Structures are given as C-alpha cells and as structure tokens.
Short mmCIF file of C-alpha atoms and ligand atoms in Angstrom, two decimals:
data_model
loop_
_atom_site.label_atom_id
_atom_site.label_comp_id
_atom_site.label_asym_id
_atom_site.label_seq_id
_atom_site.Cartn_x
_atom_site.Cartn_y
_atom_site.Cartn_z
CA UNK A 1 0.00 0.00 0.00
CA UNK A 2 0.83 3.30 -0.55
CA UNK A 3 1.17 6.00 1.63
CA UNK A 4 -1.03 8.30 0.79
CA UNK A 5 -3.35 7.97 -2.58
CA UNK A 6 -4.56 10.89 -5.25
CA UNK A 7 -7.85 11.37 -6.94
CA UNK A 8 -6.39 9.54 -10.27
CA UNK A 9 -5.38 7.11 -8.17
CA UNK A 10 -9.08 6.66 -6.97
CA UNK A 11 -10.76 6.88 -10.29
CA UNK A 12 -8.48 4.53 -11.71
CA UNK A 13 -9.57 1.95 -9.57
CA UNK A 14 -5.77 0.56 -8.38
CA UNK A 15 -6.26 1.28 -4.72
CA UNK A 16 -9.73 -0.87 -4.71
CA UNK A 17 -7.97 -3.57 -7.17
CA UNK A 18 -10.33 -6.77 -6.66
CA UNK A 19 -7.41 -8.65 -6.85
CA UNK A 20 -5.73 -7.65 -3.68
CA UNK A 21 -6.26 -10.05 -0.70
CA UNK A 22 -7.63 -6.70 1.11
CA UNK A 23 -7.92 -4.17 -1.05
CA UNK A 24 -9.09 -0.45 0.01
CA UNK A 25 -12.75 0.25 0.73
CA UNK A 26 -12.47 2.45 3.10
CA UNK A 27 -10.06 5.84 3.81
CA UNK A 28 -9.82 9.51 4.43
CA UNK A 29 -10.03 12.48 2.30
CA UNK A 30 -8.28 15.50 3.39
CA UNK A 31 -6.15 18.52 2.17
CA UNK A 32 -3.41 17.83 3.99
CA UNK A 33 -4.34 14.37 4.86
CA UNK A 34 -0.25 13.27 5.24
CA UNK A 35 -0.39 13.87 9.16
CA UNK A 36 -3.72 11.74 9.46
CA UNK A 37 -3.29 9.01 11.94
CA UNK A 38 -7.06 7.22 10.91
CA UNK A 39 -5.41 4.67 9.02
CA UNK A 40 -3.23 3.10 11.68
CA UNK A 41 -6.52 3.43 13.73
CA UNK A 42 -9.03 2.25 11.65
CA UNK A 43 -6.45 -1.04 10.01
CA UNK A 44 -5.72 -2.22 13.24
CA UNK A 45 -9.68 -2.17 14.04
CA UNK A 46 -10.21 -4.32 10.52
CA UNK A 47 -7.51 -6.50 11.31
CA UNK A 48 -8.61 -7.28 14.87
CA UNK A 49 -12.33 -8.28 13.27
CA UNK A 50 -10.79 -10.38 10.32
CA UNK A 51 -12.53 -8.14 7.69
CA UNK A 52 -10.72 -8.55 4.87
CA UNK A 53 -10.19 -4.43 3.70
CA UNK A 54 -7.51 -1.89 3.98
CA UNK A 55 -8.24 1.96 4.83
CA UNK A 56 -6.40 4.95 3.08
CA UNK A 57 -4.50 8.35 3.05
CA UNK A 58 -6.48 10.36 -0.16
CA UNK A 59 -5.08 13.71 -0.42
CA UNK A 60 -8.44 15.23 -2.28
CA UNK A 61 -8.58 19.30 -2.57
CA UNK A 62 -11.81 21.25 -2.24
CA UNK A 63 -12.46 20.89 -6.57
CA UNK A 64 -11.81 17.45 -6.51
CA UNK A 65 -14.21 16.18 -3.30
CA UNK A 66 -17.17 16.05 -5.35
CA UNK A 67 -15.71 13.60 -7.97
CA UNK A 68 -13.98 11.65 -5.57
CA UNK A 69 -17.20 10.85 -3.14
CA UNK A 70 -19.25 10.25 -7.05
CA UNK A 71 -16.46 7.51 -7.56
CA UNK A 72 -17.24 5.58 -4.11
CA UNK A 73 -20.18 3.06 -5.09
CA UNK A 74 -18.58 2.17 -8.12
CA UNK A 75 -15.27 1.67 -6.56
CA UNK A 76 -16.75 -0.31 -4.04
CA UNK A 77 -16.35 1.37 -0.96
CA UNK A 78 -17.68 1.03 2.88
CA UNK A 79 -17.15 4.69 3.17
CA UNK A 80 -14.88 7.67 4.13
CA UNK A 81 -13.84 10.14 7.12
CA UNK A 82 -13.88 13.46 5.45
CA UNK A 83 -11.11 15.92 7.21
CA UNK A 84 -9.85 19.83 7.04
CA UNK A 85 -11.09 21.27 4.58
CA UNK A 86 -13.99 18.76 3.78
CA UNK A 87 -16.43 18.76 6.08
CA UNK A 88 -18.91 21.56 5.27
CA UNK A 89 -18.38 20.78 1.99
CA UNK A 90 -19.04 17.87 2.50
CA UNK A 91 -22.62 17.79 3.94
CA UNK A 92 -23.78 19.71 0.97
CA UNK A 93 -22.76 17.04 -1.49
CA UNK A 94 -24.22 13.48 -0.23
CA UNK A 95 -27.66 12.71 -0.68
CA UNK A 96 -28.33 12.46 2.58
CA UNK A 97 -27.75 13.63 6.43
CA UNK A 98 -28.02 11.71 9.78
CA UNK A 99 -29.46 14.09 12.64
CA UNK A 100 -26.48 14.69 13.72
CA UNK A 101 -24.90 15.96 10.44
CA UNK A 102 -28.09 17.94 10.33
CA UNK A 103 -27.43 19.95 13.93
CA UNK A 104 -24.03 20.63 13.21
CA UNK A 105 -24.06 21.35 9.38
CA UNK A 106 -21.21 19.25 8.62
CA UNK A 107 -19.89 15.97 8.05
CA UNK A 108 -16.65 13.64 9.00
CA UNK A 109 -17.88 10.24 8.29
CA UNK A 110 -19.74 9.24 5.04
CA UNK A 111 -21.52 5.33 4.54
CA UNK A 112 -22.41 4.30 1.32
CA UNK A 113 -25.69 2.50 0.88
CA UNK A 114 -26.35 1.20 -2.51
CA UNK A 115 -25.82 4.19 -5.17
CA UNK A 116 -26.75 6.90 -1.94
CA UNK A 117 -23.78 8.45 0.14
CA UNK A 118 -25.22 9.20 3.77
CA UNK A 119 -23.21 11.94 6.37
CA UNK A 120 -22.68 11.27 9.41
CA UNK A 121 -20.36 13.43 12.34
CA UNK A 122 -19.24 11.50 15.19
CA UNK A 123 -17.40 14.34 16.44
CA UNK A 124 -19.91 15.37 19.32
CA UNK A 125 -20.63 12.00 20.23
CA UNK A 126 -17.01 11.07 20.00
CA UNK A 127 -15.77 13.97 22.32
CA UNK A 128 -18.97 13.27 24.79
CA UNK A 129 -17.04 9.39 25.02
CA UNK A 130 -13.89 10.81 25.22
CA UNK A 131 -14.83 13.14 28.23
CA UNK A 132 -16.33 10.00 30.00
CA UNK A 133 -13.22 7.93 29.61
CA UNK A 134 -10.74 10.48 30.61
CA UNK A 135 -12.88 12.08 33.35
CA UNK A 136 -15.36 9.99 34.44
CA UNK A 137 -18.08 12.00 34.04
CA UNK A 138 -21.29 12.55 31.81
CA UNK A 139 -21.23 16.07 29.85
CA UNK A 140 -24.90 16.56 31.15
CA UNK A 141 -23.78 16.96 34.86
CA UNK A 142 -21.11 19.60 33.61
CA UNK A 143 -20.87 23.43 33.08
CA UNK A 144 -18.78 23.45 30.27
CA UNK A 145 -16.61 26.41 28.92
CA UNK A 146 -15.63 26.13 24.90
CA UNK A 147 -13.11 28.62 23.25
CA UNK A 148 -13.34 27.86 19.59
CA UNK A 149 -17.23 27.95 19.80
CA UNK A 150 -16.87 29.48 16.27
CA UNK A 151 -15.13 26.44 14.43
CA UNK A 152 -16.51 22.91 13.26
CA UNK A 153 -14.79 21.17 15.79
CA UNK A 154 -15.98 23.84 18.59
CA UNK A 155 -19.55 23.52 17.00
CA UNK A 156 -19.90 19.91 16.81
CA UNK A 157 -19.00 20.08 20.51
CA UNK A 158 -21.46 22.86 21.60
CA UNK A 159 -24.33 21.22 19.71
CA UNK A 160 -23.48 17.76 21.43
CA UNK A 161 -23.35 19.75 24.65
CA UNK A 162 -26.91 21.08 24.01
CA UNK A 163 -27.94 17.43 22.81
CA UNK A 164 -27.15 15.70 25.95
CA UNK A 165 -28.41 18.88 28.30
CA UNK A 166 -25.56 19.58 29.91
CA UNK A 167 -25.71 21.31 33.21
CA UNK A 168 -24.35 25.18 31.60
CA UNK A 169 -22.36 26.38 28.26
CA UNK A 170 -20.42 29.04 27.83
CA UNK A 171 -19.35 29.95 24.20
CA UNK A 172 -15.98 31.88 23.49
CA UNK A 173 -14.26 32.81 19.87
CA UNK A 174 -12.07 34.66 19.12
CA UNK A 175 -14.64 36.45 16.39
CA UNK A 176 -17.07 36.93 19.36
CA UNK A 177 -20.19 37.11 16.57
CA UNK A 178 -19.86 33.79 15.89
CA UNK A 179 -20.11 32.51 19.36
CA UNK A 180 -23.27 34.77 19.98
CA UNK A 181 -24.99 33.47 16.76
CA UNK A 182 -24.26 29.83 18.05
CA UNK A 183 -25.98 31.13 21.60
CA UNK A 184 -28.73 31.97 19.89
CA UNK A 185 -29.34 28.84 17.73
CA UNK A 186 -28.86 26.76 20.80
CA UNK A 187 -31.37 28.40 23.06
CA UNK A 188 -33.89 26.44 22.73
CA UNK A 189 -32.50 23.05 24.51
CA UNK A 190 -31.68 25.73 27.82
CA UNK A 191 -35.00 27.06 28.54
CA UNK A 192 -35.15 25.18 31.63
CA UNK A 193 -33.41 26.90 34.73
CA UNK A 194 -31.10 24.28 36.47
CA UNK A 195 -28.36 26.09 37.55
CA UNK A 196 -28.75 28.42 40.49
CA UNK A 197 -26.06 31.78 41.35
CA UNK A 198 -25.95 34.51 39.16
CA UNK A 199 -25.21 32.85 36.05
CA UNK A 200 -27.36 31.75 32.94
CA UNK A 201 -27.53 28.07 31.43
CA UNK A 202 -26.20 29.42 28.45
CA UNK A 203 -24.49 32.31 27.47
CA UNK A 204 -22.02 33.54 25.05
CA UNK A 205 -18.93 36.01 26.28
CA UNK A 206 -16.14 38.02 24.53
CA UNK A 207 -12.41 36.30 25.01
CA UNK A 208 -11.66 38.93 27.82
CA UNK A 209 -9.61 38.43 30.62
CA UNK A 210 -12.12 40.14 32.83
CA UNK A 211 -15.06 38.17 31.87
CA UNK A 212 -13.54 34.45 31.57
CA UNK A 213 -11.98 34.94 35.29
CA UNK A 214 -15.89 35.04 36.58
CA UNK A 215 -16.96 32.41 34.15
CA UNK A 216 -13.97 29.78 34.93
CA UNK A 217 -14.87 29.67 38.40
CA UNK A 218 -18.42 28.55 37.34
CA UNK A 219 -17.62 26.03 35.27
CA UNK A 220 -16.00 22.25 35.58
CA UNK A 221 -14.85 21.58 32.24
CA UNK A 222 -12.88 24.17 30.07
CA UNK A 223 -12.78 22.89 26.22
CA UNK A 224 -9.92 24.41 23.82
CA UNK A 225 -11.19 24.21 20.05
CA UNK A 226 -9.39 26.45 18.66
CA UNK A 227 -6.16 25.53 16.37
CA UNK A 228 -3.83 28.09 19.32
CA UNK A 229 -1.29 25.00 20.37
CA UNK A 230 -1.37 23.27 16.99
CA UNK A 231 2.09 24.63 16.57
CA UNK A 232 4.81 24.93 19.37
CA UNK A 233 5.54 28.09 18.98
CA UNK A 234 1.64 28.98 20.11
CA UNK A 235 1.15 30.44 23.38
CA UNK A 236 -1.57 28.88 25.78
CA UNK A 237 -5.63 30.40 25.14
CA UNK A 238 -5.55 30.64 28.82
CA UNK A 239 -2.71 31.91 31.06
CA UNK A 240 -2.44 29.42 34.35
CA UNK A 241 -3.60 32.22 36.52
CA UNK A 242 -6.75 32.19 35.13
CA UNK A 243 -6.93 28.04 35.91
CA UNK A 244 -7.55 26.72 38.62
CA UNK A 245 -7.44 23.24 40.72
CA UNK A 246 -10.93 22.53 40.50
CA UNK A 247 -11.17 22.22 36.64
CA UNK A 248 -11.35 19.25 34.27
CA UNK A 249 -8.95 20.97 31.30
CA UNK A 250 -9.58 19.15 27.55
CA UNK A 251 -7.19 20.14 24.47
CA UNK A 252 -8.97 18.89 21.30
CA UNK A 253 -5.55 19.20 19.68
CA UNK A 254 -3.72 15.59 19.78
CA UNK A 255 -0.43 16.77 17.43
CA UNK A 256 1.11 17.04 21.02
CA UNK A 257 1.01 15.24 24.08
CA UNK A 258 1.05 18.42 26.32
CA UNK A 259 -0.11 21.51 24.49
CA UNK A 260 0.69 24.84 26.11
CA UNK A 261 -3.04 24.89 27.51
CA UNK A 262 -2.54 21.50 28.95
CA UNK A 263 1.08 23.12 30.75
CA UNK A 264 -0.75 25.93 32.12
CA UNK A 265 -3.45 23.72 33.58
CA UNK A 266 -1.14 21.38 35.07
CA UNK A 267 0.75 24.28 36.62
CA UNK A 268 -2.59 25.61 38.03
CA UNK A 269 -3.27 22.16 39.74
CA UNK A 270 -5.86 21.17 37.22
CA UNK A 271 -6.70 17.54 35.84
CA UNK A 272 -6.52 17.52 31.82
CA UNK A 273 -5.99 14.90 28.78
CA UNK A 274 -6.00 15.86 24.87
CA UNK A 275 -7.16 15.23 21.97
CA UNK A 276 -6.03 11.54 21.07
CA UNK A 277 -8.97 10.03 22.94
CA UNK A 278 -11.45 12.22 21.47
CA UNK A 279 -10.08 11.17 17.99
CA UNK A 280 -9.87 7.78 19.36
CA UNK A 281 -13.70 7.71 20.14
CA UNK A 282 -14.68 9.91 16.94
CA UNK A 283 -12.70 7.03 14.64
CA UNK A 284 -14.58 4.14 16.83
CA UNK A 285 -18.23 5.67 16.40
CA UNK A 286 -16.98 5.83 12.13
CA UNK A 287 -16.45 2.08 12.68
CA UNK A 288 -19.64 1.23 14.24
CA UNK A 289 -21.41 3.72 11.11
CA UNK A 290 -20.15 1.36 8.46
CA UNK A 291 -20.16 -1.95 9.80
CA UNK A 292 -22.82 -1.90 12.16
CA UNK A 293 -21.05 -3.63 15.33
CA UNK A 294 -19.05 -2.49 18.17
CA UNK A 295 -15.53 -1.41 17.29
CA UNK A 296 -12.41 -2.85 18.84
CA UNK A 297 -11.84 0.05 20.76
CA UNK A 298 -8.35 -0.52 23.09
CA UNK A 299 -7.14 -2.15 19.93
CA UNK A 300 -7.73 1.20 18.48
CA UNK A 301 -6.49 2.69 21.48
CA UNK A 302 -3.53 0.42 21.26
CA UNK A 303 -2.58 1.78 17.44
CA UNK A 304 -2.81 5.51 18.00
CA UNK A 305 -0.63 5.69 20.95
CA UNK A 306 2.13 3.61 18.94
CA UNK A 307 1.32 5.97 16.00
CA UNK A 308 1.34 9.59 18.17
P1 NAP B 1 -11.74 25.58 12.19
O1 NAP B 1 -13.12 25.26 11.75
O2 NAP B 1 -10.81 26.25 11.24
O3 NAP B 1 -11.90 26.53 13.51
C1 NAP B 1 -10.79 27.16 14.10
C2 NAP B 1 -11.20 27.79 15.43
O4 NAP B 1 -10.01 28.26 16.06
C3 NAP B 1 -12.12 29.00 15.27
O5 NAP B 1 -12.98 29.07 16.38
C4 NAP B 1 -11.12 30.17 15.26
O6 NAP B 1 -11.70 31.39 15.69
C5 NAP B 1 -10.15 29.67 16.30
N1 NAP B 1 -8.82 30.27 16.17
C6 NAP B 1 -7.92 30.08 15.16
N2 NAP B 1 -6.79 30.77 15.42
C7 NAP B 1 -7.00 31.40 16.61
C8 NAP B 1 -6.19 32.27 17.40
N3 NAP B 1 -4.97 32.64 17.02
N4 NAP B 1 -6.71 32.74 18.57
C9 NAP B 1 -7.95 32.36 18.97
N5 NAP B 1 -8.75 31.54 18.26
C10 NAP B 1 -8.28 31.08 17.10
O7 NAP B 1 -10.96 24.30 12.70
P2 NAP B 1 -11.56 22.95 13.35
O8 NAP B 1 -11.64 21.89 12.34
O9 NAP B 1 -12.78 23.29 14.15
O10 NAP B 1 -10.35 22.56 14.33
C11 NAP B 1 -10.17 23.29 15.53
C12 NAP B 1 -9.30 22.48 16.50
O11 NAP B 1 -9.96 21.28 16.84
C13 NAP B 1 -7.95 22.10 15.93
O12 NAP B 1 -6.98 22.37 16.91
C14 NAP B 1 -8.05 20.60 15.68
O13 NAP B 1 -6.82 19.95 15.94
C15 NAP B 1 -9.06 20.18 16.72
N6 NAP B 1 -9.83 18.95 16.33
C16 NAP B 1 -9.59 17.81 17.03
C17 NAP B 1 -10.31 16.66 16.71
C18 NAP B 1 -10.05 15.39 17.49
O14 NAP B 1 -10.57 14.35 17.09
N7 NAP B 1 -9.31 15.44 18.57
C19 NAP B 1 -11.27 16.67 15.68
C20 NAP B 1 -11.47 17.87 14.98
C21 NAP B 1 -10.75 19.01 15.32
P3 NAP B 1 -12.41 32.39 14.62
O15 NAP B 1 -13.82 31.90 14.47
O16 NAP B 1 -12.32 33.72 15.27
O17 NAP B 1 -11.61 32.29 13.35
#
C-alpha cells in the first residue's frame, strides 16, 4: 500500500484492485491528509475483526471532493472520514444527512448505501465518550466552557453539549459574533433553569480576561477548540492564573502530548488529557457507522498511541 493515494489514483480503480487479498474500501479524504493518523486506527480495528479491507490516506482538494465521493459506489467502498477542509463541503454534497450531520451542518464520516452516500459526524458524540473515559463523568452533569465555539470542531462540541443537556455552556471565539450566533441557535434546549447563582444556562462572552476569570470559576470543564497549540511556537488560550485546581482541562488538539493549555493547567493544579482520545472515540463511532457492530476500541487505542 501506498502511503497516501490521489484522486487519479481513486478513479483509476488501483487502490480498490479486486485482486488484492484486502484491497481499500475504506479511507480519508483530506487537504493535507499526510499527518492523518485514521489509518493506523481504523487497520488495526479491521484486522482485529478479520474483515478482509484496507483503509487509506487520499489527499483530495476542495475541486476534486465532489468527484472523488461520485467515484465511491462504483469503486466499491464502505465509506470515508472526510477531514480539514472537507467537512462543510461535504454535507452539501451526499444525498443524505443523519441528525447529527443535520445539527451541526457538517460531516466527517460518510456510509455508502447502494448508489446513496449518507453523512454522518461523530465528532460530538465522540468527544462526549472521550470526556467519560478520561474524566469519568457525563457532559450533562457539567458546566462546560468552549473557546473555539466558532469552528466545526468547537460547534460539533457545543451542539453535542446542548444534545445531551448539559448542566451550563459558555461559548468563546475569538470572532465573538460567531459565538453569539451559536448562543442563539442553541437556546432552545436551555429554557429550563437548572443552575442556580448569578449565572445563565447558556451564554455567550467576549475572550476577555475580565469576563472568563468570573466564568472559569463557574464552570467544571474548560474545552480548547481552537487551532492556538497546533504549533509549538503557540502560546496557551488561557494563562495558568486564570486556571484553577478545580477544573477538568480538555485540548482537542492531539499533534502534542502536552499543548501549552494543557502546561498551564497542570501548573494551576488542574486535571486535563487531549485530543487523542477524542479522535480515538470519533474514529470508533466511524467504525460502528459502516459496519454496524461495536468497534475494537483498546485495539484502536492500542494503534494511536504507537502511532502519536
Ligand atoms: P476551524 O473550523 O478552522 O476553527 C478554528 C477555530 O479556532 C475558530 O474558532 C477560530 O476562531 C479559532 N482560532 C484560530 N486561530 C486562533 C487564534 N490565534 N486565537 C484564537 N482563536 C483562534 O478548525 P476545526 O476543524 O474546528 O479545528 C479546531 C481544533 O480542533 C484544531 O486544533 C483541531 O486539531 C481540533 N480537532 C480535534 C479533533 C479530534 O478528534 N481530537 C477533531 C477535529 C478538530 P475564529 O472563528 O475567530 O476564526
């Protein structure tokens, strides 16, 4: 196999070839894709259940996703993960969307049925598992603070948030009109007063120092999904001072075992984990969407900490 696959490659048919003991059904599509650690993932899951399929690298760019998702009944695949920059893209061009593509307005995971592509995004669900497994905790019983509210990631999270009722949501972006217009489309599933003190279930604030000081210290879990730590030369979204002891801390970013975020919470006595488990869990739920069964999760696991 190669490492990473093109759109010719695709519509050739080679990386599909019937006459491979397990040839490709399945992959990713992503501009870049090269850093994409799905297909360690997602081959040790098909090894583990004895189906007989590998799972690709496509490096597809925005012109070419259209014709590259046309070519997947005909090349006789399970499906694909779409990645950066695919995923709103995405959702406009299959035939048809889960609910959960439908809240969030974009896609990750795509089954084919017959002749009919269907969306799918498991990242909500995904990051609701990973906060279970790294915390122990449901998201519902949390007041949850997300900077990057204004992102797909940070959206998929925020509507998952509002899905499973959690207990408050605070929305931050850096382009604050973006959180506020998320605010407003979430209202709805925080009518219902459950939190008492002289906050609201829901609300939207500007990235201030000022005004995330007051809403740290009413909240558990503080979210980063925003790309500041994808490169090491980023400084932290929040300086330690404004942590504190009592917070869960999650990094969505997994290019790093401890992103500056992550530093600055451990300094401030907090308990934290990134991104790999939510990418983990995101990957796992993908599984379950084209094969309906249970995915082979800590062999998963397994993979993507040798891969990391
Ligand atoms: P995206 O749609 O491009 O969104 C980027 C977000 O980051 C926006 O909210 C943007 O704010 C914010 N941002 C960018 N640069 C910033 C800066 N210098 N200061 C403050 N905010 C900044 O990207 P995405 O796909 O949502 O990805 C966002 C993050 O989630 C990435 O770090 C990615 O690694 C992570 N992620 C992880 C997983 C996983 O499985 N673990 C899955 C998906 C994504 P504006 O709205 O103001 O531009």
């Amino acid at each position: 196999m190669k490492d990473t696959y093109t759109l010719a490659d695709l519509d050739s048919g080679k990386p599909a070839g019937a006459a491979e003991a397990n040839p490709i059904r399945l992959g990713v599509f992503g501009d870049p894709v090269a850093h994409s650690l799905s297909p360690q993932m997602q081959n040790a899951a098909l090894e583990k259940c004895g189906l007989p399929m590998n799972y690709a690298r496509f490096q597809i760019n925005a012109d070419e996703l259209e014709s590259a998702l046309r070519l997947l009944p005909e090349r006789n695949f399970m499906g694909v993960n779409l990645t950066i920059p695919h995923k709103l893209a995405g959702a406009a061009l299959v035939d048809e969307l889960d609910g959960s593509a439908q809240r969030v307005g974009a896609i990750n995971t795509v089954r084919v049925d017959g002749e009919k592509l269907i969306g799918f995004n498991t990242d909500g669900a995904g990051f609701s598992r990973a906060i279970r497994s790294e915390f122990s905790v449901d998201l519902r019983d949390l007041r949850v603070l997300l900077l990057g509210a204004g992102g797909g990631a940070g959206r998929a999270i925020a509507v998952q948030c509002a899905a499973e009722g959690c207990e408050r949501l605070v929305l931050v972006n850096r382009t604050f009109e973006k959180a506020q217009q998320l605010a407003a489309e979430l209202r709805p599933s925080f009518s219902d007063t459950r939190v008492s003190g002289p906050v609201s279930r829901l609300e939207a604030v500007p990235w201030e120092e000022h005004a995330l000081r007051f809403q740290i210290a009413n909240s558990d879990l503080v979210v980063n999904a925003t790309a500041l730590g994808m490169k090491r030369s980023d400084p932290s979204p929040l300086a330690a001072a404004l942590l504190a002891p009592h917070l869960m801390v999650y990094d969505t970013i997994y290019a790093h075992a401890r992103t500056p975020l992550l530093t600055a919470a451990l300094e401030a006595g907090a308990r934290t984990a990134n991104g790999l488990s939510m990418l983990l869990h995101q990957g796992a739920l993908s599984f379950e969407t084209w094969f309906e069964r249970d995915a082979p999760v800590e062999t998963m696991r397994r993979a993507l900490a040798s891969a990391a």
